[in-house]
Short mmCIF file of C-alpha atoms in Angstrom, two decimals:
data_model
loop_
_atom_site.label_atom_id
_atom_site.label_comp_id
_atom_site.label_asym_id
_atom_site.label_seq_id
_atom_site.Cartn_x
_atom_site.Cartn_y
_atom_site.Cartn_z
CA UNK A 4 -28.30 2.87 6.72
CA UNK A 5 -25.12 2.61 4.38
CA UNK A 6 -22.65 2.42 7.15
CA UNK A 7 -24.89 -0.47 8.78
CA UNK A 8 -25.15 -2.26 5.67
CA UNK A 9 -21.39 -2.02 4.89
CA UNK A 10 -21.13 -3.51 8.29
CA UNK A 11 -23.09 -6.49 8.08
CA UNK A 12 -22.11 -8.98 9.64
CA UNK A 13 -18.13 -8.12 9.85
CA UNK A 14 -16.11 -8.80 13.07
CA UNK A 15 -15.81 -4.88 13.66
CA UNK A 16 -17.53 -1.94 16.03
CA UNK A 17 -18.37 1.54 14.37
CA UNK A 18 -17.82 3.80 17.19
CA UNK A 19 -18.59 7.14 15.46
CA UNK A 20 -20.47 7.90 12.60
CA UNK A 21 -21.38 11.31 12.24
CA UNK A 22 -21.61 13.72 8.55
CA UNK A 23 -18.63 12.88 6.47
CA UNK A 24 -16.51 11.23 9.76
CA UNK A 25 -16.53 7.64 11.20
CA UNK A 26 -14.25 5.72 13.48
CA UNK A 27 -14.37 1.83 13.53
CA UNK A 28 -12.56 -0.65 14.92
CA UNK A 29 -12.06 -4.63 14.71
CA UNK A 30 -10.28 -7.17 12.49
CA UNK A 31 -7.95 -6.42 9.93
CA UNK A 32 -9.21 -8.31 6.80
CA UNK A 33 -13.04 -6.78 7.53
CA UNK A 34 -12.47 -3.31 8.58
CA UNK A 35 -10.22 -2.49 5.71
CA UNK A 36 -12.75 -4.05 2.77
CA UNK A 37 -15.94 -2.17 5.43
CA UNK A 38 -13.35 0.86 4.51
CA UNK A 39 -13.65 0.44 0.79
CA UNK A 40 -17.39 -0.43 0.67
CA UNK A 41 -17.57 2.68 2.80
CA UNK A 42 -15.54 5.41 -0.11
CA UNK A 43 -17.83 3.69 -2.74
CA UNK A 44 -21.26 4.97 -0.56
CA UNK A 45 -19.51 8.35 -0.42
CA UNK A 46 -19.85 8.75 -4.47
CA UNK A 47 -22.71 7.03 -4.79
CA UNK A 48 -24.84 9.58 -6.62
CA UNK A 49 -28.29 7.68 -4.95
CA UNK A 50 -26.88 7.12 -1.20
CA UNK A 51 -24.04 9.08 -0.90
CA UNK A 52 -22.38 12.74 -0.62
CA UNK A 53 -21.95 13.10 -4.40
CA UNK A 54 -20.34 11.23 -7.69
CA UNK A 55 -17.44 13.52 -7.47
CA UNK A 56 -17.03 12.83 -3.74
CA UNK A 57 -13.51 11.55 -2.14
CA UNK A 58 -12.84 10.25 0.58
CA UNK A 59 -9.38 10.06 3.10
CA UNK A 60 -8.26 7.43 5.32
CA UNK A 61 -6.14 6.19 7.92
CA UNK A 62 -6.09 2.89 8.60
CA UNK A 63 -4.16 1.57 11.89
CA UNK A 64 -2.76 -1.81 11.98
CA UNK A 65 -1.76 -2.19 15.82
CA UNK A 66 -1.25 -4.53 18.25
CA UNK A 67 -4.25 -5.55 20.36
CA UNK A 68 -2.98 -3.99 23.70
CA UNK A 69 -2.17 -0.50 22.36
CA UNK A 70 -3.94 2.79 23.84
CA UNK A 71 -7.07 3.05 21.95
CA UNK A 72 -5.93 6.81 22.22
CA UNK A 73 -2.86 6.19 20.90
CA UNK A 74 -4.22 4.25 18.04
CA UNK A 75 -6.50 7.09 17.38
CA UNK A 76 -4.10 9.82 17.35
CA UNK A 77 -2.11 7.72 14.68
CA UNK A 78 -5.21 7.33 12.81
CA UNK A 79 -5.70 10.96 12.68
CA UNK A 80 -2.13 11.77 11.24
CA UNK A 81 -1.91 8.78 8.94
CA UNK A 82 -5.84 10.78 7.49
CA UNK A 83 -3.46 13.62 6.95
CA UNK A 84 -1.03 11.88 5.22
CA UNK A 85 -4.03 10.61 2.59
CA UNK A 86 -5.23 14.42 2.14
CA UNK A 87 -2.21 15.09 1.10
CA UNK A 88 -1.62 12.51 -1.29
CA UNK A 89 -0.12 14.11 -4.98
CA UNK A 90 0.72 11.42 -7.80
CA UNK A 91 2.76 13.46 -10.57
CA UNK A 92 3.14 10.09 -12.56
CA UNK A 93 -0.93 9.69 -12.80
CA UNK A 94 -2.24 13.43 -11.79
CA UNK A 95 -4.08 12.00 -8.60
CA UNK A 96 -4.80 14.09 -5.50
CA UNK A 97 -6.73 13.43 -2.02
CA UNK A 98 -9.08 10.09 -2.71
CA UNK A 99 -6.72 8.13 -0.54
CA UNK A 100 -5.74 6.09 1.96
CA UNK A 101 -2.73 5.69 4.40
CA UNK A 102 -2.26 1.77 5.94
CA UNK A 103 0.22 2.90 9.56
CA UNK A 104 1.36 -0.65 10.70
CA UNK A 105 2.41 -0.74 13.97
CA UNK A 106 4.70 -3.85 15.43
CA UNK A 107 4.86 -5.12 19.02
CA UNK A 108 8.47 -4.30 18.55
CA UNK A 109 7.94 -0.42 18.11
CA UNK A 110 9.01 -0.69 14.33
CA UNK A 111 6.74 1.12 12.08
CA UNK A 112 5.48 0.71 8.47
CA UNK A 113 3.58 3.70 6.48
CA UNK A 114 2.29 3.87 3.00
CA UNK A 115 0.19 6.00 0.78
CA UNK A 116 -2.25 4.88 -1.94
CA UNK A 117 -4.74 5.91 -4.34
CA UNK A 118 -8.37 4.46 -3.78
CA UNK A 119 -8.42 3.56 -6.50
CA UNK A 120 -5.55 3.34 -9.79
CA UNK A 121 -5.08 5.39 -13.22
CA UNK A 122 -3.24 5.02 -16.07
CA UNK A 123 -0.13 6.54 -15.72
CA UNK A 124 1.25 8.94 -18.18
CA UNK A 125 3.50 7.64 -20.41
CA UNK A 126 3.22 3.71 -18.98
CA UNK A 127 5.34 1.17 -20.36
CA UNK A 128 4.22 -1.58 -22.26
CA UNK A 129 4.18 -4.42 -19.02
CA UNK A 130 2.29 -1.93 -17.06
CA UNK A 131 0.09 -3.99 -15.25
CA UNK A 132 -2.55 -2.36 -12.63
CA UNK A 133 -6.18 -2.95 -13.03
CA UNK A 134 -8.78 -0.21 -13.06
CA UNK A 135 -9.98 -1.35 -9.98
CA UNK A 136 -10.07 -1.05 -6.03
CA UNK A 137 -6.78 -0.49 -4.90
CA UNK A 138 -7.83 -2.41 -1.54
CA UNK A 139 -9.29 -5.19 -3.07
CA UNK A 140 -6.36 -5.61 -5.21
CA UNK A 141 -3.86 -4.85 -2.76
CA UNK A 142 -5.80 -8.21 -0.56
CA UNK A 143 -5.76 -9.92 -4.23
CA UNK A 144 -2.32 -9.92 -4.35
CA UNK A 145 -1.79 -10.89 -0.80
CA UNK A 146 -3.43 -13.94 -2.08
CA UNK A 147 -0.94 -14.88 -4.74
CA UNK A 148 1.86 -14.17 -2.51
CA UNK A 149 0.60 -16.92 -0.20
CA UNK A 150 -0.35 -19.22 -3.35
CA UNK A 151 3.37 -18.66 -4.92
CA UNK A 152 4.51 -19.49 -1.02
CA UNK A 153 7.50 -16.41 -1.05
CA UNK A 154 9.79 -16.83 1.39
CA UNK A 155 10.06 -13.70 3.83
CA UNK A 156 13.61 -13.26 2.86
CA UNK A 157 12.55 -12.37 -0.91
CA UNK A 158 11.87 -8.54 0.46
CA UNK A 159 15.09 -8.22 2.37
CA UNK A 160 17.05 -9.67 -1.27
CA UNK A 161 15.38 -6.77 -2.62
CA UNK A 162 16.01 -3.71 -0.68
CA UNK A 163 19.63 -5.20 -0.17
CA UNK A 164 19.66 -4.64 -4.22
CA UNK A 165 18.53 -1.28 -4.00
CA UNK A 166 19.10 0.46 -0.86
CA UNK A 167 22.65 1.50 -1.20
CA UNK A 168 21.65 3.87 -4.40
CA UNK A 169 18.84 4.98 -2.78
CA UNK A 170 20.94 5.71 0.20
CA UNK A 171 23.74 7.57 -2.13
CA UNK A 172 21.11 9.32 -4.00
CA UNK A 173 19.69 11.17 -0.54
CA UNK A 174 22.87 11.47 1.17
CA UNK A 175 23.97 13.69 -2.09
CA UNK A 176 20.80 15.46 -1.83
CA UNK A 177 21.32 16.41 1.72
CA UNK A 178 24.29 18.11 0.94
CA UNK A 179 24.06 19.43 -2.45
CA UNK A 180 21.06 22.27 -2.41
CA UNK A 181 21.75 23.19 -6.28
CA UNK A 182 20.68 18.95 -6.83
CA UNK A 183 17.85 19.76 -4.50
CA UNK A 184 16.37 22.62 -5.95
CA UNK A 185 17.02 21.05 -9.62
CA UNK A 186 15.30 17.12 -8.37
CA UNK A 187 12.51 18.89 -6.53
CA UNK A 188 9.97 16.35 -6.02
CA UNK A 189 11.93 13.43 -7.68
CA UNK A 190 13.10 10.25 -5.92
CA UNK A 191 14.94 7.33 -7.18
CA UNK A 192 13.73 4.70 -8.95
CA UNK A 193 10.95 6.73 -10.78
CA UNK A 194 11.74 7.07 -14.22
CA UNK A 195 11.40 4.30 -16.47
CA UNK A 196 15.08 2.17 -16.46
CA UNK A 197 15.02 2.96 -12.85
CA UNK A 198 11.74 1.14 -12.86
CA UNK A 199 13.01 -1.62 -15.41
CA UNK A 200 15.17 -2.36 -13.02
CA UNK A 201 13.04 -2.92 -10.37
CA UNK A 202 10.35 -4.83 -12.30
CA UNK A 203 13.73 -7.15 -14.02
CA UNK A 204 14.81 -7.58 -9.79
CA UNK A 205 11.43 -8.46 -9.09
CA UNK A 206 10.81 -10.84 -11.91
CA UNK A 207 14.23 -12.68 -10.77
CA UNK A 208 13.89 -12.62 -6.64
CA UNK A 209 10.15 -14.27 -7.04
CA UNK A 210 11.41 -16.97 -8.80
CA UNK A 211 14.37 -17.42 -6.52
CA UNK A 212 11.94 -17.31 -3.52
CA UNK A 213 9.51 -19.86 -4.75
CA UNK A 214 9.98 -23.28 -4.82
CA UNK A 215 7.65 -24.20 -7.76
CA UNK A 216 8.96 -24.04 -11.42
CA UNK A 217 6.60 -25.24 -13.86
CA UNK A 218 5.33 -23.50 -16.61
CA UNK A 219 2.41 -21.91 -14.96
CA UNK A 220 4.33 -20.36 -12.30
CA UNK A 221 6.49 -18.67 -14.03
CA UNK A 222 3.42 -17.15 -15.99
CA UNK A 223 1.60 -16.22 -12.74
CA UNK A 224 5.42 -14.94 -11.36
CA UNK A 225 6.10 -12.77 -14.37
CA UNK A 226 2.43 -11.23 -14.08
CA UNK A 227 3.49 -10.62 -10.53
CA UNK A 228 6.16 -8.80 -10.78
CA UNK A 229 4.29 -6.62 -13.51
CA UNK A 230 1.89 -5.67 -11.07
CA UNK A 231 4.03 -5.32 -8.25
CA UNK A 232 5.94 -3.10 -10.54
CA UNK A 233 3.04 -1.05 -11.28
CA UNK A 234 2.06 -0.35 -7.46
CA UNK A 235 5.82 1.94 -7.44
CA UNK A 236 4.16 4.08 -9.69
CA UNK A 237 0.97 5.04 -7.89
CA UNK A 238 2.18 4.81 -4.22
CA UNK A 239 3.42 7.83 -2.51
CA UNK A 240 6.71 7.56 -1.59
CA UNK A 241 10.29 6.40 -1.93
CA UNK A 242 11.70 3.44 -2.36
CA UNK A 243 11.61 2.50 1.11
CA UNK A 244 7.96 3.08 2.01
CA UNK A 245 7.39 1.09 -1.30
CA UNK A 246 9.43 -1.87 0.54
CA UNK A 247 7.20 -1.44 3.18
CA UNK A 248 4.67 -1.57 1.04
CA UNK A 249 5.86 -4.83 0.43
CA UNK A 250 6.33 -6.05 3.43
CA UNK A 251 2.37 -5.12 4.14
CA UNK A 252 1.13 -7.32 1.15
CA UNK A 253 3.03 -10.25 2.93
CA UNK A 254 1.48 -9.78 5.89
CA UNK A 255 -2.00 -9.38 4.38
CA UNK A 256 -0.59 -13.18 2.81
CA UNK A 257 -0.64 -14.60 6.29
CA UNK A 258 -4.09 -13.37 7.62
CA UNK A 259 -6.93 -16.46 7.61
CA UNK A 260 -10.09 -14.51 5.82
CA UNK A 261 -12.05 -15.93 8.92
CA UNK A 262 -9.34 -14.31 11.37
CA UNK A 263 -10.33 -13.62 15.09
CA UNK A 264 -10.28 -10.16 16.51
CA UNK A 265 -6.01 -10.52 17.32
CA UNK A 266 -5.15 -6.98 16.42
CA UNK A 267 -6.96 -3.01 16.82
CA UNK A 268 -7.68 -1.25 13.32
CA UNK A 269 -8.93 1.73 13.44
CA UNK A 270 -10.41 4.02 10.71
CA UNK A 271 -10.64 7.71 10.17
CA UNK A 272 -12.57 9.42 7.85
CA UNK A 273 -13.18 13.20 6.82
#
């Protein structure tokens, strides 16, 4: 009954629903908020598995002609990559989900992410995530991305600011074992000036990338960047899945909330 009622009416199929594992497939904008509705049954002391229950995802963004098989067999690895998920900045494990985009082109697009967000330890001041749904948020902020009307090349200013330290940074890994051992489990861009940095960048590309400048803007901008900020903390990754990360939200931007059935998603649960 929960699965059909977190269905509704959405522009999706449930192919399997069976214990704690379900496959589904249709639009983008419907399956992933049926994916959300879904992790909320599964804690729901009165209709679900149990309070403390968590759930892990893989959600498949594909094209509409790709092997349902294929698509699948994605889905199942990206669930493995939520399962997995660690956050040493917030303490969360597991209760995740992975978003796999897959383009027409064969380029590819994975990121990591909490169901839903904690307070980081030792946030700074601007930190600016909700205590909410981190899908719901995620498709919030897809929103203000298409009300601030960013131009696509704002993401590739960005990683053009960043990607040569992050590039130094791994190439001196890959040779140095002593740095390895003694960075285990860091990346760039994670402590706080690294993160300043980013959130300063971020402030300054938006505005450049937008062609509206009055005073509300800029307010809605600045809160922008705080919260786009705030997503580097809690995703799993480094600094280029978080670009891709970015480069999801836009895409989110451009979908119509009554979209047609133009692309596969596909959902897998354990």
């Amino acid at each position: 009954a929960g699965i059909a009622q977190a269905k509704g009416k959405k522009n999706m199929k449930v192919i399997y629903s069976g214990g704690d594992d379900l496959l589904a497939i249709g639009s983008i904008l419907d399956v992933t908020r049926f994916v959300e509705e879904v992790r909320d049954m599964f804690s729901d002391p009165e209709n679900g598995l149990d309070k403390d229950a968590t759930g892990s995802c893989g959600i498949i963004i594909a094209p509409e002609k790709a092997p349902l098989q294929q698509v699948i067999s994605y889905g199942r690895k990206a669930e493995a990559l939520a399962k997995g998920y660690e956050n040493a900045a917030t303490g969360a494990v597991k209760d995740a989900f992975t978003l796999h985009f897959l383009r027409g082109s064969g380029q590819q697009r994975i990121v990591t992410l909490p169901f839903s967000t904690r307070m980081p330890n030792q946030a700074p001041a601007w930190f600016n995530l909700p205590d909410k749904k981190l899908i719901s948020w995620i498709l919030g902020l897809a929103d203000v991305w298409q009300e601030l009307g960013l131009s696509p090349n704002f993401i590739y200013h960005f990683e053009d600011v960043f990607k040569h330290v992050a590039m130094e940074w791994h190439f001196k890994q890959s040779k140095n074992k002593t740095a390895q051992s003694e960075n285990e489990g860091y990346m760039p861009f994670q402590n706080g000036t690294e993160i300043e940095m980013i959130r300063s960048e971020l402030y300054r590309l938006i505005g450049n990338a937008t062609a509206k400048s009055d005073p509300e803007t800029k307010g809605k901008i600045r809160e922008f960047a705080d919260q786009l900020s705030s997503l580097y903390f809690i995703h799993q990754g480094d600094f280029l899945s978080y670009t891709q990360l970015l480069e999801m939200i836009r895409y989110f931007s451009k979908l119509a909330p009554a979209e047609e059935v133009l692309e596969n998603v596909q959902t897998s649960y354990v």
